[in-house]
Short mmCIF file of C-alpha atoms and ligand atoms in Angstrom, two decimals:
data_model
loop_
_atom_site.label_atom_id
_atom_site.label_comp_id
_atom_site.label_asym_id
_atom_site.label_seq_id
_atom_site.Cartn_x
_atom_site.Cartn_y
_atom_site.Cartn_z
CA MET V 12 -11.09 38.55 8.74
CA GLN V 13 -13.06 35.65 10.15
CA LYS V 14 -10.73 33.43 12.16
CA LYS V 15 -11.82 29.92 11.37
CA ALA V 16 -11.57 28.89 7.76
CA TYR V 17 -14.00 26.63 6.01
CA GLU V 18 -12.38 23.43 4.90
CA ILE V 19 -12.91 22.75 1.23
CA LYS V 20 -13.85 19.22 2.16
CA GLN V 21 -16.72 20.50 4.31
CA LEU V 22 -18.08 22.55 1.45
CA PHE V 23 -18.08 19.66 -1.01
CA ALA V 24 -19.39 17.19 1.57
CA ARG V 25 -22.31 19.42 2.48
CA PHE V 26 -23.05 20.02 -1.13
CA ALA V 27 -23.03 16.30 -1.92
CA ALA V 28 -25.31 15.60 1.06
CA ASN V 29 -27.72 18.34 0.00
CA GLU V 30 -27.05 20.16 3.23
CA SER V 31 -27.24 23.91 3.47
CA LEU V 32 -24.26 25.94 2.35
CA PRO V 33 -23.65 29.61 3.13
CA PHE V 34 -24.42 30.69 -0.42
CA ASP V 35 -24.12 34.42 -1.09
CA GLN V 36 -22.55 34.88 2.28
CA GLU V 37 -18.99 35.75 3.03
CA ILE V 38 -16.71 32.90 3.99
CA PHE V 39 -13.01 32.51 4.62
CA VAL V 40 -10.83 29.78 3.17
CA GLU V 41 -7.10 29.18 3.24
CA GLY V 42 -4.78 26.92 1.31
CA TRP V 43 -2.20 26.80 -1.44
CA VAL V 44 -2.40 28.10 -4.98
CA ARG V 45 -2.48 25.28 -7.52
CA THR V 46 -2.89 27.56 -10.51
CA ASN V 47 -3.47 31.28 -10.94
CA ARG V 48 -4.74 32.46 -14.35
CA ASN V 49 -5.43 36.03 -15.30
CA SER V 50 -7.13 37.20 -18.48
CA GLY V 51 -6.97 40.88 -17.54
CA LYS V 52 -10.67 41.32 -16.82
CA ILE V 53 -11.09 38.30 -14.64
CA ALA V 54 -8.74 35.94 -12.86
CA PHE V 55 -9.00 32.47 -11.32
CA ILE V 56 -7.12 30.72 -8.57
CA GLU V 57 -7.43 27.02 -8.10
CA LEU V 58 -7.13 26.73 -4.31
CA HIS V 59 -6.13 23.48 -2.67
CA ASP V 60 -6.29 23.19 1.11
CA GLY V 61 -5.27 19.57 1.59
CA THR V 62 -8.53 18.46 3.19
CA CYS V 63 -9.78 16.69 0.09
CA PHE V 64 -8.79 15.87 -3.44
CA ARG V 65 -10.78 18.72 -4.95
CA SER V 66 -9.80 22.31 -5.28
CA LEU V 67 -11.96 25.38 -4.85
CA GLN V 68 -12.19 27.94 -7.61
CA ILE V 69 -11.52 31.51 -6.49
CA VAL V 70 -12.63 34.27 -8.86
CA TYR V 71 -11.29 37.81 -8.63
CA GLY V 72 -10.97 40.89 -10.79
CA PRO V 73 -9.24 44.28 -11.10
CA GLU V 74 -11.51 45.76 -8.40
CA LEU V 75 -9.68 43.60 -5.83
CA LYS V 76 -7.25 45.48 -3.64
CA ASP V 77 -3.67 44.68 -4.74
CA PHE V 78 -5.02 42.98 -7.88
CA GLU V 79 -1.66 43.18 -9.68
CA ALA V 80 0.21 41.65 -6.77
CA VAL V 81 -2.35 38.87 -6.35
CA THR V 82 -1.99 37.84 -9.99
CA HIS V 83 1.61 37.04 -9.11
CA TYR V 84 0.80 34.70 -6.24
CA ASN V 85 2.29 31.68 -7.91
CA THR V 86 1.73 27.95 -7.71
CA GLY V 87 2.63 26.83 -4.20
CA ALA V 88 1.95 30.10 -2.38
CA ALA V 89 -0.16 29.92 0.79
CA ILE V 90 -3.07 32.36 0.80
CA GLY V 91 -6.20 33.28 2.72
CA VAL V 92 -9.33 34.29 0.84
CA ARG V 93 -12.37 36.17 2.10
CA GLY V 94 -15.23 36.24 -0.31
CA LYS V 95 -18.75 35.29 -1.24
CA LEU V 96 -19.65 31.66 -1.84
CA VAL V 97 -21.57 31.56 -5.10
CA ALA V 98 -23.45 28.65 -6.64
CA THR V 99 -22.49 28.03 -10.27
CA PRO V 100 -24.94 25.45 -11.55
CA GLU V 101 -23.67 25.77 -15.12
CA GLY V 102 -19.99 25.75 -14.24
CA GLN V 103 -17.42 22.99 -14.14
CA GLN V 104 -17.68 23.10 -10.36
CA PRO V 105 -20.85 23.46 -8.30
CA PHE V 106 -19.69 26.62 -6.55
CA GLU V 107 -16.88 29.13 -6.38
CA VAL V 108 -15.75 32.00 -4.20
CA HIS V 109 -15.84 35.58 -5.46
CA ALA V 110 -12.97 37.12 -3.58
CA ALA V 111 -13.23 40.40 -1.69
CA GLU V 112 -9.78 40.04 -0.17
CA ILE V 113 -6.83 37.75 -0.82
CA ILE V 114 -3.88 37.80 1.55
CA LEU V 115 -0.52 36.18 1.20
CA LEU V 116 0.20 33.76 4.09
CA GLY V 117 3.36 32.21 2.71
CA SER V 118 5.17 33.25 -0.41
CA VAL V 119 6.84 30.85 -2.78
CA SER V 120 10.24 31.48 -4.33
CA ASP V 121 10.77 31.44 -8.06
CA ASP V 122 12.86 28.28 -7.83
CA TYR V 123 9.89 26.24 -6.51
CA PRO V 124 10.47 22.80 -8.00
CA LEU V 125 6.79 22.08 -8.69
CA GLN V 126 5.66 24.48 -11.32
CA LYS V 127 2.21 23.97 -12.69
CA LYS V 128 3.30 21.91 -15.67
CA ARG V 129 3.09 18.15 -15.29
CA HIS V 130 6.15 16.44 -13.91
CA THR V 131 7.30 12.87 -14.37
CA PHE V 132 7.12 10.49 -11.42
CA GLU V 133 10.91 10.13 -11.63
CA TYR V 134 11.34 13.88 -11.22
CA LEU V 135 8.88 13.99 -8.35
CA ARG V 136 10.71 11.17 -6.55
CA GLU V 137 13.76 13.42 -6.49
CA GLU V 138 11.61 16.11 -4.86
CA ALA V 139 9.95 13.70 -2.45
CA TYR V 140 9.49 16.33 0.26
CA LEU V 141 7.25 18.35 -2.05
CA ARG V 142 5.47 15.68 -4.04
CA PRO V 143 2.55 15.23 -1.60
CA ARG V 144 1.41 18.54 -3.12
CA ALA V 145 1.11 17.07 -6.60
CA ASN V 146 -2.38 15.78 -7.27
CA THR V 147 -1.34 12.18 -7.96
CA PHE V 148 0.34 12.00 -4.58
CA ASP V 149 -2.44 13.87 -2.89
CA ALA V 150 -4.65 11.02 -4.08
CA VAL V 151 -2.20 8.22 -3.26
CA PHE V 152 -1.37 9.30 0.25
CA ARG V 153 -4.92 10.10 1.28
CA LEU V 154 -5.97 6.69 -0.02
CA ARG V 155 -3.07 5.10 1.86
CA SER V 156 -4.30 6.67 5.08
CA VAL V 157 -7.88 5.54 4.49
CA LEU V 158 -6.75 2.03 3.58
CA ALA V 159 -4.78 1.76 6.83
CA MET V 160 -7.95 2.56 8.74
CA GLY V 161 -9.73 -0.07 6.66
CA VAL V 162 -7.20 -2.67 7.75
CA HIS V 163 -7.76 -1.93 11.41
CA THR V 164 -11.51 -1.75 11.02
CA TYR V 165 -11.65 -5.08 9.22
CA PHE V 166 -9.70 -6.98 11.83
CA GLN V 167 -10.98 -5.16 14.91
CA ASP V 168 -14.59 -5.68 13.81
CA ARG V 169 -13.85 -9.40 13.66
CA GLY V 170 -12.28 -9.57 17.11
CA PHE V 171 -8.66 -9.87 16.00
CA VAL V 172 -6.14 -8.59 18.54
CA TYR V 173 -3.63 -6.10 17.17
CA VAL V 174 -0.11 -7.09 18.22
CA HIS V 175 2.87 -4.79 18.06
CA THR V 176 5.49 -7.34 17.20
CA PRO V 177 9.03 -5.98 17.61
CA GLU V 178 10.99 -4.22 14.93
CA ILE V 179 14.31 -5.33 16.39
CA THR V 180 14.72 -9.07 16.41
CA ALA V 181 17.27 -11.87 16.52
CA ASN V 182 15.54 -14.04 13.92
CA ASP V 183 15.40 -14.07 10.15
CA ALA V 184 11.80 -15.25 9.92
CA GLU V 185 11.87 -15.95 6.21
CA GLY V 186 15.37 -17.40 6.25
CA ALA V 187 16.23 -15.52 3.09
CA GLY V 188 19.26 -13.76 4.56
CA GLN V 189 17.99 -10.30 3.69
CA THR V 190 18.20 -8.76 7.13
CA PHE V 191 19.55 -5.36 8.03
CA LEU V 192 21.93 -5.44 10.93
CA VAL V 193 21.11 -3.40 14.04
CA ALA V 194 24.26 -2.36 15.84
CA THR V 195 25.91 0.44 17.73
CA ASP V 196 29.32 -1.03 17.05
CA ALA V 197 29.59 -2.03 13.44
CA LYS V 198 32.93 -3.76 14.07
CA ASP V 199 31.57 -6.26 16.55
CA PRO V 200 27.80 -6.51 16.17
CA VAL V 201 27.58 -9.86 17.94
CA ASN V 202 29.04 -8.65 21.25
CA ASP V 203 27.22 -5.39 20.94
CA PHE V 204 24.19 -3.92 22.70
CA PHE V 205 22.02 -7.05 22.79
CA GLY V 206 24.85 -9.52 23.31
CA ARG V 207 23.83 -11.27 20.11
CA ARG V 208 23.34 -10.40 16.50
CA ALA V 209 20.26 -8.20 16.08
CA SER V 210 18.46 -7.13 12.95
CA LEU V 211 15.42 -5.28 11.73
CA THR V 212 12.48 -7.60 11.32
CA VAL V 213 11.63 -9.06 7.91
CA SER V 214 8.27 -10.28 9.24
CA GLY V 215 6.35 -10.21 12.50
CA GLN V 216 4.99 -13.67 11.88
CA LEU V 217 6.98 -15.73 14.35
CA HIS V 218 6.11 -13.43 17.23
CA GLY V 219 2.58 -13.23 15.85
CA GLU V 220 2.25 -17.00 16.13
CA ALA V 221 3.01 -16.81 19.86
CA PHE V 222 0.11 -14.41 20.25
CA ALA V 223 -2.27 -16.38 18.00
CA LEU V 224 -1.72 -19.36 20.29
CA ALA V 225 -3.01 -17.19 23.14
CA PHE V 226 -5.65 -14.96 21.49
CA LYS V 227 -6.73 -17.25 18.61
CA ASN V 228 -6.95 -14.45 16.03
CA ILE V 229 -4.37 -11.68 15.83
CA TYR V 230 -2.87 -9.33 13.30
CA THR V 231 0.20 -7.20 13.03
CA PHE V 232 0.43 -4.14 10.83
CA GLY V 233 3.70 -2.31 10.66
CA PRO V 234 6.93 -1.72 8.82
CA THR V 235 9.17 -4.56 7.77
CA PHE V 236 12.65 -4.39 6.32
CA ARG V 237 14.40 -6.39 3.66
CA ALA V 238 17.81 -5.83 2.17
CA GLU V 239 16.54 -6.65 -1.32
CA LYS V 240 19.16 -5.76 -3.84
CA SER V 241 16.78 -6.56 -6.68
CA ASN V 242 15.98 -3.20 -8.18
CA THR V 243 12.40 -3.80 -9.28
CA THR V 244 9.25 -1.72 -9.30
CA ARG V 245 7.77 -3.98 -6.60
CA HIS V 246 10.51 -4.25 -3.99
CA ALA V 247 11.31 -1.76 -1.28
CA ALA V 248 13.83 -2.06 1.55
CA GLU V 249 11.20 -0.78 4.00
CA PHE V 250 7.57 -1.66 3.41
CA TRP V 251 4.47 -2.25 5.45
CA MET V 252 2.94 -5.63 5.98
CA ILE V 253 -0.37 -6.81 7.41
CA GLU V 254 0.15 -10.18 9.04
CA PRO V 255 -2.86 -11.96 10.51
CA GLU V 256 -2.43 -15.28 12.27
CA ILE V 257 -5.38 -17.56 13.04
CA ALA V 258 -5.46 -20.58 15.33
CA PHE V 259 -7.49 -23.75 14.72
CA ALA V 260 -7.36 -22.98 11.04
CA ASP V 261 -6.00 -24.54 7.87
CA LEU V 262 -5.02 -23.36 4.41
CA GLU V 263 -8.63 -23.15 3.22
CA ASP V 264 -9.55 -20.93 6.16
CA ASP V 265 -6.48 -18.87 5.41
CA MET V 266 -7.47 -18.29 1.79
CA ASP V 267 -11.08 -17.54 2.73
CA LEU V 268 -9.82 -14.85 5.08
CA ILE V 269 -7.40 -13.39 2.53
CA GLU V 270 -10.09 -13.18 -0.12
CA ASP V 271 -12.66 -11.65 2.21
CA CYS V 272 -10.13 -9.17 3.56
CA ILE V 273 -8.84 -8.04 0.15
CA LYS V 274 -12.38 -7.57 -1.14
CA TYR V 275 -13.37 -5.66 1.97
CA LEU V 276 -10.38 -3.34 1.63
CA ILE V 277 -11.06 -2.65 -2.03
CA ARG V 278 -14.68 -1.84 -1.26
CA TYR V 279 -13.63 0.24 1.73
CA VAL V 280 -11.50 2.65 -0.30
CA MET V 281 -13.83 2.69 -3.29
CA ASP V 282 -16.61 3.86 -0.97
CA ARG V 283 -14.51 6.41 0.85
CA CYS V 284 -12.20 7.75 -1.85
CA PRO V 285 -14.43 8.18 -4.91
CA ASP V 286 -12.63 11.29 -6.17
CA GLU V 287 -9.24 9.70 -5.81
CA MET V 288 -10.41 6.48 -7.46
CA ALA V 289 -11.94 8.42 -10.35
CA PHE V 290 -8.62 10.17 -10.79
CA PHE V 291 -6.67 6.89 -10.89
CA ASP V 292 -9.20 5.49 -13.31
CA GLN V 293 -8.92 8.47 -15.65
CA ARG V 294 -5.29 9.48 -15.34
CA ILE V 295 -3.16 6.67 -13.97
CA ALA V 296 -4.53 3.34 -15.13
CA PRO V 297 -7.68 3.49 -17.25
CA GLY V 298 -10.04 0.65 -16.41
CA THR V 299 -8.99 0.42 -12.77
CA ILE V 300 -12.50 0.80 -11.38
CA ALA V 301 -13.98 -1.77 -13.76
CA LYS V 302 -11.12 -4.12 -12.88
CA LEU V 303 -11.80 -3.77 -9.16
CA GLU V 304 -15.56 -4.15 -9.60
CA ALA V 305 -14.90 -7.40 -11.44
CA VAL V 306 -12.60 -8.56 -8.64
CA LEU V 307 -15.32 -7.88 -6.09
CA ASN V 308 -17.89 -9.83 -8.04
CA ALA V 309 -16.09 -13.10 -8.65
CA PRO V 310 -14.45 -15.71 -6.44
CA PHE V 311 -10.66 -15.86 -6.60
CA THR V 312 -9.37 -18.82 -8.59
CA ARG V 313 -7.44 -21.46 -6.63
CA MET V 314 -4.86 -23.52 -8.48
CA GLU V 315 -2.18 -26.04 -7.55
CA TYR V 316 1.41 -25.00 -8.19
CA THR V 317 1.80 -28.25 -10.13
CA GLU V 318 -1.05 -27.26 -12.42
CA GLY V 319 0.50 -23.80 -12.81
CA ILE V 320 3.75 -25.41 -13.99
CA ARG V 321 1.85 -27.56 -16.45
CA LEU V 322 0.09 -24.51 -17.89
CA LEU V 323 3.35 -22.61 -18.20
CA GLN V 324 4.98 -25.56 -19.98
CA GLU V 325 2.00 -25.71 -22.29
CA ALA V 326 2.41 -21.98 -23.02
CA VAL V 327 6.08 -22.46 -23.89
CA ALA V 328 5.21 -25.43 -26.11
CA LYS V 329 2.72 -23.21 -27.92
CA GLY V 330 5.45 -20.66 -28.55
CA HIS V 331 5.11 -18.20 -25.66
CA LYS V 332 8.48 -16.64 -24.85
CA PHE V 333 9.40 -15.99 -21.22
CA GLU V 334 12.72 -14.48 -20.31
CA ASN V 335 13.23 -17.70 -18.41
CA ASN V 336 11.70 -20.34 -20.65
CA LYS V 337 12.99 -23.31 -18.69
CA ILE V 338 9.84 -24.28 -16.83
CA GLU V 339 10.21 -27.24 -14.54
CA TRP V 340 8.55 -28.51 -11.41
CA GLY V 341 10.44 -27.26 -8.37
CA MET V 342 11.38 -23.89 -9.78
CA ASP V 343 10.61 -20.66 -8.03
CA LEU V 344 8.27 -18.72 -10.31
CA GLN V 345 9.45 -15.35 -11.50
CA SER V 346 7.12 -12.43 -11.78
CA GLU V 347 6.72 -13.00 -15.56
CA HIS V 348 5.41 -16.53 -14.88
CA GLU V 349 3.11 -15.39 -12.10
CA ARG V 350 1.78 -12.66 -14.32
CA TYR V 351 1.19 -15.01 -17.24
CA LEU V 352 -0.95 -17.24 -15.05
CA THR V 353 -2.97 -14.43 -13.52
CA GLU V 354 -3.19 -12.22 -16.63
CA GLU V 355 -3.46 -14.69 -19.51
CA ILE V 356 -4.91 -17.82 -17.97
CA VAL V 357 -7.12 -16.69 -15.10
CA LYS V 358 -7.57 -13.00 -15.96
CA GLY V 359 -8.02 -12.11 -12.32
CA PRO V 360 -6.70 -12.83 -8.82
CA LEU V 361 -5.25 -16.30 -8.44
CA PHE V 362 -4.26 -18.33 -5.40
CA LEU V 363 -1.42 -20.60 -6.35
CA ILE V 364 -1.15 -23.27 -3.67
CA ASN V 365 0.92 -26.20 -2.46
CA TYR V 366 4.41 -25.21 -3.56
CA PRO V 367 7.52 -27.42 -3.51
CA LYS V 368 8.88 -27.34 0.01
CA GLU V 369 12.42 -26.51 -1.12
CA ILE V 370 11.44 -23.06 -2.38
CA LYS V 371 9.30 -22.01 0.59
CA ALA V 372 10.01 -20.91 4.15
CA PHE V 373 10.83 -23.45 6.87
CA TYR V 374 7.68 -22.86 8.94
CA MET V 375 5.19 -23.98 6.30
CA ARG V 376 3.29 -27.18 6.92
CA GLU V 377 4.42 -30.16 4.91
CA ASN V 378 1.70 -31.88 2.91
CA ASP V 379 1.18 -35.64 2.96
CA ASP V 380 2.86 -35.99 -0.44
CA GLY V 381 6.16 -35.24 1.32
CA ARG V 382 7.28 -32.79 -1.35
CA THR V 383 4.96 -29.79 -1.11
CA VAL V 384 3.92 -27.40 1.64
CA ALA V 385 0.51 -25.89 2.40
CA ALA V 386 1.34 -22.45 1.05
CA CYS V 387 -0.69 -19.97 -0.92
CA ASP V 388 0.45 -16.94 -2.86
CA LEU V 389 -2.15 -14.52 -4.11
CA LEU V 390 -1.16 -13.35 -7.59
CA VAL V 391 -2.85 -10.46 -9.36
CA PRO V 392 -2.71 -9.10 -12.90
CA GLY V 393 -0.19 -6.36 -13.50
CA GLU V 394 1.84 -7.21 -10.47
CA GLY V 395 2.21 -10.85 -9.49
CA GLU V 396 2.37 -11.72 -5.78
CA ILE V 397 0.71 -9.37 -3.32
CA VAL V 398 0.00 -11.85 -0.50
CA GLY V 399 1.96 -14.82 0.79
CA GLY V 400 0.48 -17.20 3.31
CA SER V 401 0.56 -20.72 4.64
CA GLU V 402 -0.59 -23.20 7.16
CA ARG V 403 2.16 -23.51 9.77
CA GLU V 404 4.02 -26.68 10.64
CA GLU V 405 2.51 -27.46 14.04
CA ARG V 406 4.14 -30.89 14.46
CA TYR V 407 7.15 -30.49 16.73
CA ASP V 408 9.23 -33.32 15.30
CA VAL V 409 8.67 -32.41 11.69
CA LEU V 410 9.53 -28.78 12.35
CA LYS V 411 12.57 -29.56 14.48
CA THR V 412 14.02 -31.87 11.86
CA LYS V 413 13.60 -29.17 9.28
CA MET V 414 15.08 -26.42 11.42
CA ASP V 415 18.01 -28.57 12.52
CA ALA V 416 18.79 -29.29 8.89
CA LEU V 417 18.63 -25.58 8.11
CA GLY V 418 20.62 -24.69 11.21
CA ASN V 419 18.19 -22.10 12.56
CA THR V 420 17.06 -23.92 15.71
CA LYS V 421 19.42 -22.03 17.99
CA GLY V 422 17.69 -18.92 19.28
CA LEU V 423 14.31 -20.11 18.04
CA GLU V 424 13.79 -22.76 20.72
CA TRP V 425 10.84 -20.72 21.95
CA TYR V 426 9.27 -20.94 18.51
CA LEU V 427 9.62 -24.71 18.53
CA ASN V 428 8.29 -24.86 22.09
CA LEU V 429 5.04 -23.30 20.91
CA ARG V 430 4.50 -26.71 19.28
CA ARG V 431 4.96 -28.51 22.59
CA PHE V 432 2.79 -26.21 24.69
CA GLY V 433 -0.71 -26.45 23.27
CA GLY V 434 0.41 -25.97 19.71
CA CYS V 435 -2.49 -26.53 17.34
CA ARG V 436 -3.21 -26.10 13.68
CA HIS V 437 -2.80 -22.52 12.67
CA ALA V 438 -2.26 -20.44 9.58
CA GLY V 439 -1.55 -16.90 8.54
CA PHE V 440 -0.47 -14.63 5.76
CA GLY V 441 1.22 -11.37 4.93
CA ILE V 442 -0.32 -8.73 2.68
CA GLY V 443 2.20 -6.33 1.21
CA PHE V 444 0.42 -3.08 2.06
CA ASP V 445 2.31 -1.02 -0.53
CA ARG V 446 1.71 -3.65 -3.20
CA LEU V 447 -1.97 -3.65 -2.36
CA ILE V 448 -1.98 0.11 -2.90
CA MET V 449 -0.31 -0.41 -6.28
CA TYR V 450 -3.02 -2.88 -7.19
CA ILE V 451 -5.89 -0.65 -6.11
CA THR V 452 -4.57 2.57 -7.64
CA GLY V 453 -2.79 1.22 -10.71
CA ILE V 454 0.39 3.06 -9.66
CA ALA V 455 3.15 1.10 -11.37
CA ASN V 456 6.08 1.68 -9.03
CA ILE V 457 6.15 0.89 -5.31
CA ARG V 458 8.29 4.01 -4.82
CA ASP V 459 5.25 6.08 -5.68
CA THR V 460 3.07 4.52 -2.97
CA GLU V 461 5.43 5.23 -0.07
CA PRO V 462 5.90 8.71 1.43
CA PHE V 463 9.69 8.51 1.51
CA PRO V 464 10.65 5.25 -0.19
CA ARG V 465 13.76 3.33 0.80
CA THR V 466 15.46 1.24 -1.86
CA SER V 467 19.08 0.35 -2.41
CA ASN V 468 21.19 3.45 -3.09
CA ASN V 469 18.29 5.71 -2.25
CA LEU V 470 18.14 7.55 1.05
CA LYS V 471 17.96 11.17 0.04
CA TYR V 472 15.27 12.13 2.52
O1 LIG L 503 5.72 -13.68 1.00
P1 LIG L 503 6.36 -12.98 2.15
O2 LIG L 503 7.84 -12.98 2.21
O3 LIG L 503 5.72 -13.66 3.43
C1 LIG L 503 6.05 -13.38 4.71
O4 LIG L 503 6.81 -12.53 5.09
C2 LIG L 503 5.27 -14.21 5.69
N1 LIG L 503 5.95 -14.15 7.00
C3 LIG L 503 3.86 -13.70 5.77
C4 LIG L 503 3.03 -14.49 6.74
O5 LIG L 503 2.65 -15.59 6.42
N2 LIG L 503 2.75 -13.94 7.90
O6 LIG L 503 5.87 -11.47 2.20
C5 LIG L 503 4.50 -11.17 2.26
C6 LIG L 503 4.15 -10.07 1.29
C7 LIG L 503 4.47 -10.40 -0.17
O7 LIG L 503 3.43 -11.13 -0.75
C8 LIG L 503 4.59 -9.00 -0.76
O8 LIG L 503 3.32 -8.48 -1.05
C9 LIG L 503 5.17 -8.22 0.38
O9 LIG L 503 4.94 -8.92 1.57
N3 LIG L 503 6.62 -8.03 0.19
C10 LIG L 503 7.19 -6.89 -0.19
N4 LIG L 503 6.66 -5.70 -0.52
C11 LIG L 503 7.49 -4.72 -0.87
N5 LIG L 503 8.83 -4.85 -0.90
C12 LIG L 503 9.42 -6.02 -0.58
N6 LIG L 503 10.75 -6.12 -0.60
C13 LIG L 503 8.59 -7.11 -0.21
N7 LIG L 503 8.81 -8.39 0.17
C14 LIG L 503 7.60 -8.92 0.41
MG1 LIG L 504 6.17 -14.63 -0.72
#
C-alpha cells in the first residue's frame, strides 16, 4: 500500500479551488469510521480523518476481500483504505472512494461510548476524552484553534507586543476574592515556597500595564483562574482571556479597539471555517450566520449605565418581570438585565459605560462626576457580558487613596509606582475567549467550548 495518505482536507480544498484531483486513480486514505452501512449489495463508510470537518465517503461491495469482516468495522475504528477516487457529480458529495482494500488499523471495542446515535451534550461532557470525535466538538475545537490564531494575527499585525504575564501571582487583580491558592504546604501557605501568599492569576492586566508603559501597545492571551462558585453556563474556573493594554489612550480608544477586534475575529473565523459555521447555523443555533453578518455591518451601540438603569426601570414599570425586579442606580446588573438591554432594547452588541465606582474594580479611572468610573462592558444577545474594559486610574494620589481604603496597597507598591514613573493615560480590556466562542458558534454552555472544562465539583479529566 502507498505509504503517505491523502488528507481529506487536501481533497476537498483542491476540489474547491478547481485544482486537479487524481480522479480514477488509486489513492490511500486513513482515518476513523463515523458510520458503516451495508445493504448487502453495496456498503458505505463515512470516513473522518480529523483534518477537516467533512468526511469522505468510501464505497465497497461483496467483491472486497474480507467483505464480511469489513462490514463490522464499527463507529470509531481506525482504518486505511486503498481505492479509486471517483467523481460523483450527482451525489451528495463531489467525490468518493471505491475501495479495493480496507485494512483495520485500530479496532474499537463494543463498549465504545460514542455509538453513531446522537448524544446529549451532558452525556458527552462525561466522556470528555472522546468528545472531540463527535462532529459538534470537531467543529468547536477546530474553530477554537483558528480563532486563537486570529487573535495573534490581529494584534501582531498592529504591532502589539505579546506578553506572557505570569500565572502565579501575589495579587488579586480584580479584588473579588476568587483566587485559587498556590501552595506546597496547605497548612501554612503564607510561609511556604514564595514566602508570601501566592495564587493563580485572575487577570494578567496589572502586569500587562507595566509592559504597556514600556511598549505602548501590548496584549496577553492565556489561561486565567477564578474560584467562581456560581454554577452558570457562562462561568468556568479556568478560562482564557485576551487582555490588550494601550498607552496614551482613553475609553473611546478602548471601545474602538474592542469593536474592531471583535469584528475582525468574527470575520476571521467566518472566512476560514465555513463548514463549521454552516454546521452551527444549521444544527446548533439557527440564524447564527445572519446574526454575525448583522453584527459586522453595524456599529456597536454605546450607552451610559445610568441610561441603562432608566430603561430597565421603564421596563419594570411597563410590566416586565425580572427575577430581580428591584432596579436602582448603583446596582450590579445581573445577566437577565444585561440581556434585556442587549436583546430587547438594542438588539445587538451594546457597550454599557461609566458604571458606579462602587461596583467596579479599584484600578478604573474615576470620572469627573465623582461617582462613576470610565468602564465599558460589551454585552451581547444570548449571553450578556463578553468583554470588560476600562480606562485606568493614572493619577497616583487618586489611586493610592482608593487602594489604601481597600487595603490592597501592600504588595502592589510597584503598581502604584507605575503612576509616578512616566505613568500616562492608558486603557485596556479583557475578552473572555471562551465566551466569544459561545457567541460565535451559538454553543449555549461554556463547558462545551473548552477541551476539558474546569468548574466547581468537576475535575474528572
Ligand atoms: O470583566 P473581567 O473580570 O475583567 C478583567 O479581568 C479585567 N482585568 C480585564 C482588563 O481590563 N484587562 O473579565 C473579562 C472577561 C469577562 O468579560 C468575561 O468575558 C470573561 O473575562 N470572564 C469569564 N469567562 C469565563 N468564566 C469566568 N469565570 C469568567 N470571568 C470573566
Ligand atoms: Mg467584568
